[in-house]
Each structure stands twice: as structure tokens, then as C-alpha cells.
Tab-separated table of C-alpha atoms in Angstrom:
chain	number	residue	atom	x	y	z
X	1	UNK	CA	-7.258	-148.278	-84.623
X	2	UNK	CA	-10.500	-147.260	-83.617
X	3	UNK	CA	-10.795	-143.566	-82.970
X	4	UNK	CA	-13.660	-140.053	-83.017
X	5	UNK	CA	-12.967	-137.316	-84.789
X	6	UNK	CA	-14.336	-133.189	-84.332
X	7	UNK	CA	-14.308	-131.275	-87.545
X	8	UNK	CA	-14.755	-127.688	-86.909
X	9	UNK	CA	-17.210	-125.991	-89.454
X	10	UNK	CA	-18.372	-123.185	-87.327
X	11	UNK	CA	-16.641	-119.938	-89.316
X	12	UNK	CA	-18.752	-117.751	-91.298
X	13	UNK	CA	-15.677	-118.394	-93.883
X	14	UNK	CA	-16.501	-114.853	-95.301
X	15	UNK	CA	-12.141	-114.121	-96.882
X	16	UNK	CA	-13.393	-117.300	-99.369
X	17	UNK	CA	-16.280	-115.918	-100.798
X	18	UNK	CA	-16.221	-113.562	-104.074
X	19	UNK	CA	-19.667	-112.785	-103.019
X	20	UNK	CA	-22.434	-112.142	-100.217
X	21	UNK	CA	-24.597	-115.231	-102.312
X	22	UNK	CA	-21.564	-117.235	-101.706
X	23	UNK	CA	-22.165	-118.414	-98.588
X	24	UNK	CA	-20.259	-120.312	-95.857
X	25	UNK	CA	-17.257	-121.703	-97.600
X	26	UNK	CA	-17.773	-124.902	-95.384
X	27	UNK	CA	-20.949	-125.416	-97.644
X	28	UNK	CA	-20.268	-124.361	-101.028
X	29	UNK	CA	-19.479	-126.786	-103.315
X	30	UNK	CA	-16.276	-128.416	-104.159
X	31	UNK	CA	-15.676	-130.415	-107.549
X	32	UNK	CA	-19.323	-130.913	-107.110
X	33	UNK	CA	-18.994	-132.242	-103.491
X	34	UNK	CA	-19.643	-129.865	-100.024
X	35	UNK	CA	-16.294	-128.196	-98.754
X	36	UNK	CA	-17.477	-130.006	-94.964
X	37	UNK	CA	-18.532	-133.291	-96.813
X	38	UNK	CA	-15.232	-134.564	-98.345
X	39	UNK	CA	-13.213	-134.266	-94.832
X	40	UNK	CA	-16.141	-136.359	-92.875
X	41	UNK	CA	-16.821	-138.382	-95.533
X	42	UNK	CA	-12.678	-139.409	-95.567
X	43	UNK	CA	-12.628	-139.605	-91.872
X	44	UNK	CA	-15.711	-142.459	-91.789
X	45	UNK	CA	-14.273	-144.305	-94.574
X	46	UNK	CA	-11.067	-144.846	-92.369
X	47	UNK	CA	-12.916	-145.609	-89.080
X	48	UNK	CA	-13.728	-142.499	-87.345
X	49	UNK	CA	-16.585	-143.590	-85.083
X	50	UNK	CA	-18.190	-141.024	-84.791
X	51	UNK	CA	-17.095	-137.684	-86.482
X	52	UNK	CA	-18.383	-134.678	-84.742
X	53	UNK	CA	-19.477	-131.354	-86.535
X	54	UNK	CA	-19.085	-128.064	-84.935
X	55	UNK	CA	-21.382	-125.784	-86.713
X	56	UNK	CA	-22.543	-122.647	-86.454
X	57	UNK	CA	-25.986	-121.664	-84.723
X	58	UNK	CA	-29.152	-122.313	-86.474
X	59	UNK	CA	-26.987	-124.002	-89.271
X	60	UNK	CA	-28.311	-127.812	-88.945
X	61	UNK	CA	-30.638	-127.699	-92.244
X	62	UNK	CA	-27.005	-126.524	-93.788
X	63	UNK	CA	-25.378	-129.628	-92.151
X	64	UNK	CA	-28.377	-132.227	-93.087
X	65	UNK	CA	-27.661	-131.541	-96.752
X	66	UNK	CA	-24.251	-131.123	-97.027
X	67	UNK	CA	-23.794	-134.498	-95.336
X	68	UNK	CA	-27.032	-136.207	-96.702
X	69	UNK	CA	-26.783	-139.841	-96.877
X	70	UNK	CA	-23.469	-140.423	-94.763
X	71	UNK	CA	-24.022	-142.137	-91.050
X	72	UNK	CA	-21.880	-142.087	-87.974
X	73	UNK	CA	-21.982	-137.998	-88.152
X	74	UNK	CA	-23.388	-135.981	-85.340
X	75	UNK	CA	-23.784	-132.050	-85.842
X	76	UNK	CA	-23.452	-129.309	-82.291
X	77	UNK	CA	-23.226	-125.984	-82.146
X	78	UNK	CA	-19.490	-124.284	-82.491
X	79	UNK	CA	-18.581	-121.848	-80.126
X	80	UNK	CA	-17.404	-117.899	-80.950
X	81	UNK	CA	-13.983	-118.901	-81.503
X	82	UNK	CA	-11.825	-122.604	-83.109
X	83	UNK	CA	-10.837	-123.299	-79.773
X	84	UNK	CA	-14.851	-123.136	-78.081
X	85	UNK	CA	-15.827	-124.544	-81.326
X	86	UNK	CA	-13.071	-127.414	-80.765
X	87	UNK	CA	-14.714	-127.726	-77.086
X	88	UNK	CA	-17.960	-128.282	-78.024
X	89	UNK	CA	-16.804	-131.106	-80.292
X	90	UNK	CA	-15.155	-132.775	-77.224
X	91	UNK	CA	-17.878	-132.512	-74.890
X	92	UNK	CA	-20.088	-134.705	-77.260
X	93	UNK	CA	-17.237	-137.334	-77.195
X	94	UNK	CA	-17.755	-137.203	-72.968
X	95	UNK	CA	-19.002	-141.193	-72.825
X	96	UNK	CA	-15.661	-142.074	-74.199
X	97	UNK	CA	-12.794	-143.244	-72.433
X	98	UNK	CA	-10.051	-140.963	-71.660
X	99	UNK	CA	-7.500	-142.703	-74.291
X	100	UNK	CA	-9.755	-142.794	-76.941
X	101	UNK	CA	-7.541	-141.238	-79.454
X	102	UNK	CA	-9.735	-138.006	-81.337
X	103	UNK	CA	-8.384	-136.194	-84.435
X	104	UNK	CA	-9.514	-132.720	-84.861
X	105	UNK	CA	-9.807	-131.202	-88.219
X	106	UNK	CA	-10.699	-127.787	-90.004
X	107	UNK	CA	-13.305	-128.486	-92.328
X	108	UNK	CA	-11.596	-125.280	-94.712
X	109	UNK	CA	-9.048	-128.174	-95.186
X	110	UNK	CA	-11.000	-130.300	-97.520
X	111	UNK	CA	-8.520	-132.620	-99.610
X	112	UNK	CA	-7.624	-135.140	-96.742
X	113	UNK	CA	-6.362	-137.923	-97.357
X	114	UNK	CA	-6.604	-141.497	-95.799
X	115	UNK	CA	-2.394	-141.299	-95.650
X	116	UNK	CA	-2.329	-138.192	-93.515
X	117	UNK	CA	-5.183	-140.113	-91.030
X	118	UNK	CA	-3.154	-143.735	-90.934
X	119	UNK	CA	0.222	-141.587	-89.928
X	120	UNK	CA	-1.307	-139.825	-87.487
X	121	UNK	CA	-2.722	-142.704	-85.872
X	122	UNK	CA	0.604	-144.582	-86.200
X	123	UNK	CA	2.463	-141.913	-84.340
X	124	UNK	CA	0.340	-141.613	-81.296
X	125	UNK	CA	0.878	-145.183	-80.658
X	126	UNK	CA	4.755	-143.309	-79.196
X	127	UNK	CA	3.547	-139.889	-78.996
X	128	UNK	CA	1.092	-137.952	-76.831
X	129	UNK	CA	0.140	-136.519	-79.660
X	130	UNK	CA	0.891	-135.663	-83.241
X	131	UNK	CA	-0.141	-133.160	-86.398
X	132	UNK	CA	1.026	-133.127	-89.951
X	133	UNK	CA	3.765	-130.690	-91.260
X	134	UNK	CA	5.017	-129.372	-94.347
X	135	UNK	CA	8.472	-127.399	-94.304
X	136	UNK	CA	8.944	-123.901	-95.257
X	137	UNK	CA	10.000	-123.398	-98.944
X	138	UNK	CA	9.701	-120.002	-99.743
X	139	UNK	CA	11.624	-117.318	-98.160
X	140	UNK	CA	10.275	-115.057	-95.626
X	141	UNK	CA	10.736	-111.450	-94.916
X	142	UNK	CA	9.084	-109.197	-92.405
X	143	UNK	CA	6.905	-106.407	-93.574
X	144	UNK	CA	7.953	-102.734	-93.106
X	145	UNK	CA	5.262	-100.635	-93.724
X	146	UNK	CA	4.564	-102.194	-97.122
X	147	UNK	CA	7.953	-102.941	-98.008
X	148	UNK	CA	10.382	-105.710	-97.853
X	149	UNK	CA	12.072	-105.789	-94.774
X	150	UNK	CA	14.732	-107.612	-92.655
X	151	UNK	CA	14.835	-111.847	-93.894
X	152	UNK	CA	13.213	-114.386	-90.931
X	153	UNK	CA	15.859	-117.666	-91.132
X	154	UNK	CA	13.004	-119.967	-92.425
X	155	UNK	CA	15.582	-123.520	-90.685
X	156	UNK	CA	13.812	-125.580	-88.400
X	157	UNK	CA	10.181	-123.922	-89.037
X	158	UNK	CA	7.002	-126.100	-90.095
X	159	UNK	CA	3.853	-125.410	-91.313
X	160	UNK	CA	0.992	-127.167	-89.125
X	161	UNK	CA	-1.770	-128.646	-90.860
X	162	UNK	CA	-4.982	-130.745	-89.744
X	163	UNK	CA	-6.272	-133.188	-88.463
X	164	UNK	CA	-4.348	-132.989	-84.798
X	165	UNK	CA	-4.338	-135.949	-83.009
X	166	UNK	CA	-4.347	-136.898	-79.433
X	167	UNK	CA	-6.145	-138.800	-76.192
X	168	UNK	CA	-9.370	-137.351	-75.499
X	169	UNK	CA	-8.790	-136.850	-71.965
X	170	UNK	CA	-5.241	-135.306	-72.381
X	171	UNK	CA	-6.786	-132.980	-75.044
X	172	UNK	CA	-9.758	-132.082	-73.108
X	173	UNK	CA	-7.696	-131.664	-70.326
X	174	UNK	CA	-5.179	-129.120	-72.050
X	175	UNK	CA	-7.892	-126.921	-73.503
X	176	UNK	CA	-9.357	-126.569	-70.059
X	177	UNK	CA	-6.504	-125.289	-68.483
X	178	UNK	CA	-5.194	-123.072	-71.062
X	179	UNK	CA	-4.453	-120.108	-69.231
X	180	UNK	CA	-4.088	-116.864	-71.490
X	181	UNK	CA	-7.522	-115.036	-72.527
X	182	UNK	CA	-6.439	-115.715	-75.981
X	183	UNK	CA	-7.077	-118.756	-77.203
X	184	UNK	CA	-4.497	-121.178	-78.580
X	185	UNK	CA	-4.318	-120.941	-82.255
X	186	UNK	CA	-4.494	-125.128	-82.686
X	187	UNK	CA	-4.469	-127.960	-80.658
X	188	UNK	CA	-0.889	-128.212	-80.847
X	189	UNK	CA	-0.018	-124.831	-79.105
X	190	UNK	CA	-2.261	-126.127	-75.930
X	191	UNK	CA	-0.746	-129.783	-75.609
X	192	UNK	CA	2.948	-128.573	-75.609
X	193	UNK	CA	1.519	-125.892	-72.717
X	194	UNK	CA	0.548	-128.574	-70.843
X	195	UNK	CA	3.857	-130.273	-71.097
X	196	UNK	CA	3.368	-133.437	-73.460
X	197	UNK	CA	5.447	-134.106	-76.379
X	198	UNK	CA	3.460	-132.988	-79.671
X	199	UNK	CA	4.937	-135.528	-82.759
X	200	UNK	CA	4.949	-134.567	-86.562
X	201	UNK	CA	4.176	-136.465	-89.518
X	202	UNK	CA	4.341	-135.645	-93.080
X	203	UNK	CA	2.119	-133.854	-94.047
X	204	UNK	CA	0.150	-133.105	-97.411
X	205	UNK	CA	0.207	-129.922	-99.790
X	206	UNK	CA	-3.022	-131.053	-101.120
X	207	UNK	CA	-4.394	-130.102	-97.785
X	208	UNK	CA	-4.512	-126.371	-98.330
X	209	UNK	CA	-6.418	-124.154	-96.097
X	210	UNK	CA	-9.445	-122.350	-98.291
X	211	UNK	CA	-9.052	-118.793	-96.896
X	212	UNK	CA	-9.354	-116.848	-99.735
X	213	UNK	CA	-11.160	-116.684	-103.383
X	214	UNK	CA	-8.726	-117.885	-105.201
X	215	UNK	CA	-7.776	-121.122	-102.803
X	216	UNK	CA	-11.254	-122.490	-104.283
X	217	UNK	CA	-9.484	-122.572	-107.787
X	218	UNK	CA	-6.709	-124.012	-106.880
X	219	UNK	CA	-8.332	-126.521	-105.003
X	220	UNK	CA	-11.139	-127.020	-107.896
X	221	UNK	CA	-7.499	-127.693	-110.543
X	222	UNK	CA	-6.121	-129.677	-108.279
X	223	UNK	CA	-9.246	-131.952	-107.959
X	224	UNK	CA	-9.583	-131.878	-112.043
X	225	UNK	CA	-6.542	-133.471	-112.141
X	226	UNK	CA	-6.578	-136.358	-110.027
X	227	UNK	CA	-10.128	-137.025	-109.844
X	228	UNK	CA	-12.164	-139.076	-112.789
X	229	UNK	CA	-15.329	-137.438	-113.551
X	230	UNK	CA	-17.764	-138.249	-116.315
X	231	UNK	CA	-20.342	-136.207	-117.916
X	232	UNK	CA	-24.128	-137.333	-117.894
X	233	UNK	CA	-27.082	-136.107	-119.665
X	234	UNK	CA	-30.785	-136.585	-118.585
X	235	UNK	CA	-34.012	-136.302	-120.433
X	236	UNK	CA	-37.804	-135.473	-119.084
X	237	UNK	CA	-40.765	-134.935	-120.257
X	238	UNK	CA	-43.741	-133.971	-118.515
X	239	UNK	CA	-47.715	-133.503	-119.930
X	240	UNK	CA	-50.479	-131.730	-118.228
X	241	UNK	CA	-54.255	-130.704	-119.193
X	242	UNK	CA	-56.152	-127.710	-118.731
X	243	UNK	CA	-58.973	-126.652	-116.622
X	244	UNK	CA	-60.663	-123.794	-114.643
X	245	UNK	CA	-58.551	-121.825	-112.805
X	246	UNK	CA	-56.985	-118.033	-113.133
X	247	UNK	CA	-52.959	-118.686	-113.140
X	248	UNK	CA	-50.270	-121.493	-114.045
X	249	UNK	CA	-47.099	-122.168	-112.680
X	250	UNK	CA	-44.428	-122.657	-115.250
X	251	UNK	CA	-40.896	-123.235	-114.241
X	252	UNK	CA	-41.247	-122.224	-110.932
X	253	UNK	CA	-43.063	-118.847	-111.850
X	254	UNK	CA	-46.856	-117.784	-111.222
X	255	UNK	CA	-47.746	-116.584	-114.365
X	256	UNK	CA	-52.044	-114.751	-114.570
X	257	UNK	CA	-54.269	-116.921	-117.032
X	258	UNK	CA	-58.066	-117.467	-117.711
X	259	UNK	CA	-57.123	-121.876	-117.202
X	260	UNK	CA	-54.593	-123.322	-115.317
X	261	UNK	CA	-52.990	-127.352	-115.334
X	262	UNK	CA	-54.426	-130.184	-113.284
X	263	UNK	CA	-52.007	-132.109	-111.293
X	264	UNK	CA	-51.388	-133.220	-107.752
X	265	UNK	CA	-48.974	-130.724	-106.944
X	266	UNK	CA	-48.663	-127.400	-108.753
X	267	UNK	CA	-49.294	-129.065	-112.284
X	268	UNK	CA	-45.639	-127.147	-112.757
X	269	UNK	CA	-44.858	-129.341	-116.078
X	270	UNK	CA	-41.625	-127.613	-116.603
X	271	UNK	CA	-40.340	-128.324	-113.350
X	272	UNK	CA	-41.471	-131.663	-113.310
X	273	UNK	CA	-39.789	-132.315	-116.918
X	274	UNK	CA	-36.397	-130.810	-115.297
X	275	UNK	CA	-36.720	-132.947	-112.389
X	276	UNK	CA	-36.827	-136.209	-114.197
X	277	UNK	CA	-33.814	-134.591	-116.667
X	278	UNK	CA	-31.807	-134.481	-113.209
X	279	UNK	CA	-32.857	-137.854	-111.555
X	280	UNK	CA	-32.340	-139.259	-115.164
X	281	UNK	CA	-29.048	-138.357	-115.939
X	282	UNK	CA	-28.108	-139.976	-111.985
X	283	UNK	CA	-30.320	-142.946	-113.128
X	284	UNK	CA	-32.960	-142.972	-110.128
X	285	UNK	CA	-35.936	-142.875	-111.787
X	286	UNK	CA	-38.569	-140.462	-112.082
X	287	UNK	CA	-40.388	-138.224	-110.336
X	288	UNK	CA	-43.349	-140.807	-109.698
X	289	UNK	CA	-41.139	-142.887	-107.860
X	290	UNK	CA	-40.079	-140.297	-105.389
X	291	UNK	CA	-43.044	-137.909	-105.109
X	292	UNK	CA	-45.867	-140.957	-105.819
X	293	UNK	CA	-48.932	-138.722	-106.528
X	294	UNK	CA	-50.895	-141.135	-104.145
X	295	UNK	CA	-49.200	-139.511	-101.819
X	296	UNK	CA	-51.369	-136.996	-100.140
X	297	UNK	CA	-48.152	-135.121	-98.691
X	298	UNK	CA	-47.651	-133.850	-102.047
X	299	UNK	CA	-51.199	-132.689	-103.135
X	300	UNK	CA	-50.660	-128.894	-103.974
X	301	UNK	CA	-47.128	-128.945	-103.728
X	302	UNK	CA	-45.190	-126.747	-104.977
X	303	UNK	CA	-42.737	-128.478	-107.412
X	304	UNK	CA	-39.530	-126.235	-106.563
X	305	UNK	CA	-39.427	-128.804	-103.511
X	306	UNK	CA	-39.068	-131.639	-106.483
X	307	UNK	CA	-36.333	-130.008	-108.037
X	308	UNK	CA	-34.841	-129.026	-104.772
X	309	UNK	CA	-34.877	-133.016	-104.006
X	310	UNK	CA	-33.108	-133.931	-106.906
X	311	UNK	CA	-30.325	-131.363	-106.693
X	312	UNK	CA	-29.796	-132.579	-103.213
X	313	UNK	CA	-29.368	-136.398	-104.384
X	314	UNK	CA	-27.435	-134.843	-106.862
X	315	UNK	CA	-24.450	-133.300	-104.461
X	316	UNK	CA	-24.979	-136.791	-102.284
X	317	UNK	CA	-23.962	-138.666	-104.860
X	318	UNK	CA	-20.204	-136.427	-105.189
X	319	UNK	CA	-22.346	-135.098	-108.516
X	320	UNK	CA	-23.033	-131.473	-109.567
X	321	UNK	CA	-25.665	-129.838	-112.406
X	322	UNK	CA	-23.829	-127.848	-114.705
X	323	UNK	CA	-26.612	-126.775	-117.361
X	324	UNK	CA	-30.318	-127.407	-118.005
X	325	UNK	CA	-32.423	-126.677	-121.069
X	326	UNK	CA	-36.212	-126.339	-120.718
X	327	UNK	CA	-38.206	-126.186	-123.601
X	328	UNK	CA	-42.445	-125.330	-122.530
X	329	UNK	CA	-45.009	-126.381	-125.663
X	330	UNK	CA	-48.026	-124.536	-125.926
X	331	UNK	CA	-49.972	-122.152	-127.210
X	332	UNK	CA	-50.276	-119.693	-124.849
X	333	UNK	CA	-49.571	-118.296	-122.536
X	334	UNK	CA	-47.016	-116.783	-124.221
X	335	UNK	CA	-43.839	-117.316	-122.284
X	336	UNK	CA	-41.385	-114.712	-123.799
X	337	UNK	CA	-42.746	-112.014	-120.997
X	338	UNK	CA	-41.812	-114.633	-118.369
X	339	UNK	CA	-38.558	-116.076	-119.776
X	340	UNK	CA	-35.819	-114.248	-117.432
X	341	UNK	CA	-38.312	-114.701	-114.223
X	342	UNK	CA	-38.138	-118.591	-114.666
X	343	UNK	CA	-34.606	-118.632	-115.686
X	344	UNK	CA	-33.705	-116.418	-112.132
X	345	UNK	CA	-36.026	-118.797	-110.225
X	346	UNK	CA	-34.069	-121.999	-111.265
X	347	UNK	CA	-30.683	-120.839	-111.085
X	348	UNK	CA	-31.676	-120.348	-107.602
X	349	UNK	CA	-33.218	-123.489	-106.989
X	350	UNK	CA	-29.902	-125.124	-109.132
X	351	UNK	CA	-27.549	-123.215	-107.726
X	352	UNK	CA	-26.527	-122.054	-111.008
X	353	UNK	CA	-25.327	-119.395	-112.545
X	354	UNK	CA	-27.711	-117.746	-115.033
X	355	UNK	CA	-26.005	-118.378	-118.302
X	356	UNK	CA	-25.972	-122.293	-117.373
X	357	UNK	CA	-29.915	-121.656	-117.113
X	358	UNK	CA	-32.129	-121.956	-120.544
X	359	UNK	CA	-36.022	-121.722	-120.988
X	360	UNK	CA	-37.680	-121.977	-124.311
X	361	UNK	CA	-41.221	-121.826	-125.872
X	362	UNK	CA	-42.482	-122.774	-129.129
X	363	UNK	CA	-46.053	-124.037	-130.293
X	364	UNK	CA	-47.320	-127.033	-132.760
X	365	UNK	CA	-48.674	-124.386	-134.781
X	366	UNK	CA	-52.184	-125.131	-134.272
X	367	UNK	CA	-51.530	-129.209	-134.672
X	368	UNK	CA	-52.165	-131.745	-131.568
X	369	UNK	CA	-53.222	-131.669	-127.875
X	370	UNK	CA	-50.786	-128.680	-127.245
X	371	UNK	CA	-52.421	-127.010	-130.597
X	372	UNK	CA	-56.157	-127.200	-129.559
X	373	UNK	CA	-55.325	-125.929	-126.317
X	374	UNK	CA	-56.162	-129.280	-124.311
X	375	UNK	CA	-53.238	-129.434	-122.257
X	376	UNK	CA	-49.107	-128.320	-121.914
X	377	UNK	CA	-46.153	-130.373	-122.453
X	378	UNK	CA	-42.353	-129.241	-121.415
X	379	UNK	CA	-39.215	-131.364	-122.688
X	380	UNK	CA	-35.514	-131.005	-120.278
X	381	UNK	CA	-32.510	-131.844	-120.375
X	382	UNK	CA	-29.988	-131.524	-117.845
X	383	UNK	CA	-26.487	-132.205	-117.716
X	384	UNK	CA	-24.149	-133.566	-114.848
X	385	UNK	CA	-20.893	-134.163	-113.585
X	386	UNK	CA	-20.283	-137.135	-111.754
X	387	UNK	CA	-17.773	-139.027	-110.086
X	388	UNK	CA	-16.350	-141.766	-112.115
């Protein structure tokens, strides 16, 4: 059945993160993979056409790279609330006929699968429209002032989960005349206001809503036990000579000198060796074939935008860097001084945590180019986890 789909990705998602650095939890990383990526990536595979991102203002260089390399995706801006946010996504769907059936999802929802999307689909071939539910196992109380109070009979309630499906125009039409200044919590709560007949389906307990910290580890076990992942390592190498100059950029770091490296970019060698470690170990290349130095786009550059590149094709690919080892051969300038500065600067670039970060010196005592000063040479490795 062909159908559109609106994923809403608009929430700062601030409950998920442990930390400020963390980020929106619709773009942090997932078993390697963008939280938003894996439900837009499942809902193209089964025939969404297209999938429509709410996101939040001033949040589309966010979108581009989460979603790098997928088609049929168009990104517009949420709204202050799910239910503007879920709006927004309608309004781009406007060209569309009225039946066109549309599934709305929450992108915090990020293990959906192709089941969940077929049933839904099924059911609103009899249904005005239908979600995915999950019964209530535990028991519930009420809360009385932080202790356990009077039991809630948990028969006959459901837990709703996403995607939501329905007509476009029916849905449209039962957002717009919701008539409470607070919003409806789902799409469900708005179609039975307007008097159509909301189905269920069964629904998934894989698709867990990341709200808090700890949701991301159970999500992250859950995916290391049903998904097959290998472990890749990739080697570089890089060489550059010396020349006139009064600094060198190692690793991402300006470091004061009396020469500095001739290149076409920064003449960074150890980013350039950790570059070709990461584009190695996903078997693209090297840096030559992305970043041609014929290129006049890239004269002068600044080589943190290499490594950037081949993080990115990295998370495209489902894939994510889990270590790197940098090893700078020279004679001076001495390095120690500079060690934690370059270490900080890729973990950044990486997204990695420090201690997954290494950067070594040593010299040929004396023997070779390195030894009589005529140029710099940096070895990398860096090692991946990748879809099976």
C-alpha cells in the first residue's frame, strides 16, 4: 500500500541525556546508527513515499547528517509542541489526496519494525484509523505523597505506541478542530474526538520510548542482541616535508615552530593518516580519492573537515568509531607538551570519549627522512563497528 509518513524529531529530548554535550537524543547515536535515522530509514524500506521530518529550528545541518545518504526524506520545522510539530508534518503532505493513508511516528521510538508498519496498514483497510498497543503488565498504584497508595484496576487499559495511522484528510481534519487549548497527547486522542473509530494492533516492546538515560542502555542491549555487528580495523599512513613557515598543525592542533609541512591543505599528516585509518577500515579508499589535491576547494584546508567526512560516511553506513591510535614520527617538535590538546581535539571531531582517543610520538633516532629533519610521517589505526 502506498502511503507518507511524519516523524516528529522536534524535542530538545533533554530527560535522555546524562549530559549538556549529549545533545538532542533524536541525534545521538544508537548501536552506531542516529536515534531519527533507524525509524526513517525503516519507514522507506517499506514504502513510505515520502517520510517527513519535523525538526527543530535551525536544526537542518543536524538532519543532513543524521540522514546522509537516504532519499525520499524531506526535513520542516516542528512546532512548540508534538501536536504543532505533527501539523507541520501534514501541511507538507498538502498535494496529496485526502485518503492517502500517513503514519505518524516519534522519532524517540527508534526500534520499529517493518511488522508494526504492515499491521497498521492492514487495519486501516476496515478502520479509520489504527495505532499499536501493548497491555498493561505491571500493577499500578496511585501516588500519595511519595507513598503507595490506593491500586488503579489495570483490565481493559493499553499502552499506545507509534507510528499512528490514518487518512490524511481525516487526520488533518481532526487536529484542526481539536477544541481544548491543550493539545491532544497523540493522534489517537484527536481522531476518537472527532468521532471515528481508532483500531489497535499489536504492538512491539522493542519500541520503547527513549525518555530517560537509562532507556539508551536498554535500547543499546537490546540492539547487541539481535543485531550482527563485526569489528573492522583500518590503517593510514601519511608523509609530509618541511619548509619555511612558523607553526604546524598536528592532529588537529596549531603547535609554534621555526618550519612547518607542505601540503595542499593544512599538511596535518596525523589527521590525514587517521582519515585513511577510518575510510580504510569501511573500505572506501583514501583520502586522495575524496579530497583529490587537484582540487582547488581544498587548498589550505583545514583537515578536521577530512576527518569530519569520514566519521560522517562512517554513521551512514549503520557504522560507528570506537578507538583510534595515532602515532606522529619526528624529531621535533616534541609532541609530549601537545599530547592531551590533540587527544581533546579528536575526541571532538570523533565523537569519542577521551580514553578511546590515543596520540603517540617517537623518533628514528637520528636515522632516515624523519631523522635528518626532511619531512614528518604519522601511522593510524582506527577501529570500527559495523553492521554485518
Amino acid at each position: 500500500m502506498i502511503f507518507s509518513a511524519v516523524v516528529v524529531a522536534a524535542g530538545s529530548g533533554s530527560r535522555a541525556a546524562k549530559a549538556a554535550s549529549d545533545g538532542a537524543k533524536q541525534w545521538r547515536p544508537l548501536g552506531g546508527v542516529p536515534v531519527v535515522r533507524r525509524s526513517v530509514q525503516t519507514l522507506l524500506e517499506a514504502g513510505a513515499d515520502p517520510v517527513v521530518v519535523c525538526i527543530p529550528p535551525h536544526a537542518a545541518d543536524e538532519a543532513d547528517r543524521a540522514l546522509a545518504g537516504l532519499s525520499g526524506w524531506i526535513a520542516v520545522p516542528g512546532g512548540a509542541d508534538r501536536a504543532a510539530s505533527v501539523r507541520a508534518g501534514l501541511a507538507a503532505l498538502a498535494g496529496q489526496a485526502a485518503d492517502r493513508p500517513v503514519l505518524v511516528h516519534d522519532a524517540a521510538r527508534p526500534l520499529l519494525s517493518r511488522a508494526v508498519i504492515d499491521a497498521l496498514l492492514t487495519a486501516l483497510q476496515a478502520a479509520d484509523a489504527a495505532a499499536p498497543v501493548l497491555p498493561v503488565a505491571d500493577s499500578l498504584r496511585r501516588d500519595d505523597v511519595g507513598r503507595i497508595g490506593e491500586t488503579v484496576d489495570r483490565d481493559g487499559l493499553l499502552r499506545i505506541q507509534t507510528p499512528q495511522a490514518a487518512r490524511l484528510g481525516a487526520l488533518t481534519a481532526a487536529l484542526d478542530a481539536w477544541p481544548d487549548p491543550t493539545p491532544p497527547t497523540d493522534e489517537t486522542e484527536a481522531l476518537r474526538r472527532a468521532g471515528l473509530t481508532v483500531a489497535h494492533v499489536p504492538g512491539d516492546a522493542r519500541l520503547m520510548k527513549l525518555t530517560h538515560p537509562e532507556d539508551f542502555a536498554m535500547a543499546e542491549a537490546l540492539l547487541a542482541s539481535t543485531e550482527r555487528r563485526v569489528v573492522r580495523v583500518g590503517h593510514g599512513y601519511d608523509v609530509h616535508r618541511w619548509g619555511p613557515g612558523g607553526a604546524v598543525w598536528l592532529c588537529g592542533v596549531e603547535i609554534p615552530h621555526d618550519r612547518s609541512l607542505i601540503g595542499h591543505s593544512d599538511a596535518d599528516a596525523g589527521l590525514h593518516a587517521l582519515t585513511d585509518a577510518v575510510l580504510g577500515a569501511l573500505a572506501e579508499g583514501d583520502i586522495g580519492d575524496h579530497f583529490p589535491p587537484s582540487d582547488p576547494r581544498w587548498k589550505g584546508a583545514a583537515s578536521d573537515a577530512f576527518l569530519a567526512y569520514a566519521r560522517d560516511l562512517a554513521e551512514a553506513r549503520g557504522g560507528r568509531i570506537v578507538h583510534c591510535d595515532v602515532t606522529l614520527i619526528c624529531e621535533r617538535p616534541k609532541v609530549k607538551p601537545h599530547r592531551q590538546a590533540m587527544r581533546e581535539r579528536i575526541a571532538a571531531i570523533l565523537d569519542l570519549p577521551l580514553h578511546a582517543v590515543s596520540v603517540k610520538a617517537t623518533t628514528t633516532e637520528g636515522l632516515g627522512f624523519t631523522g635528518r629533519e626532511e619531512g614528518l610521517a604519522a601511522m593510524a589505526t582506527a577501529t570500527l563497528e559495523l553492521p554485518e
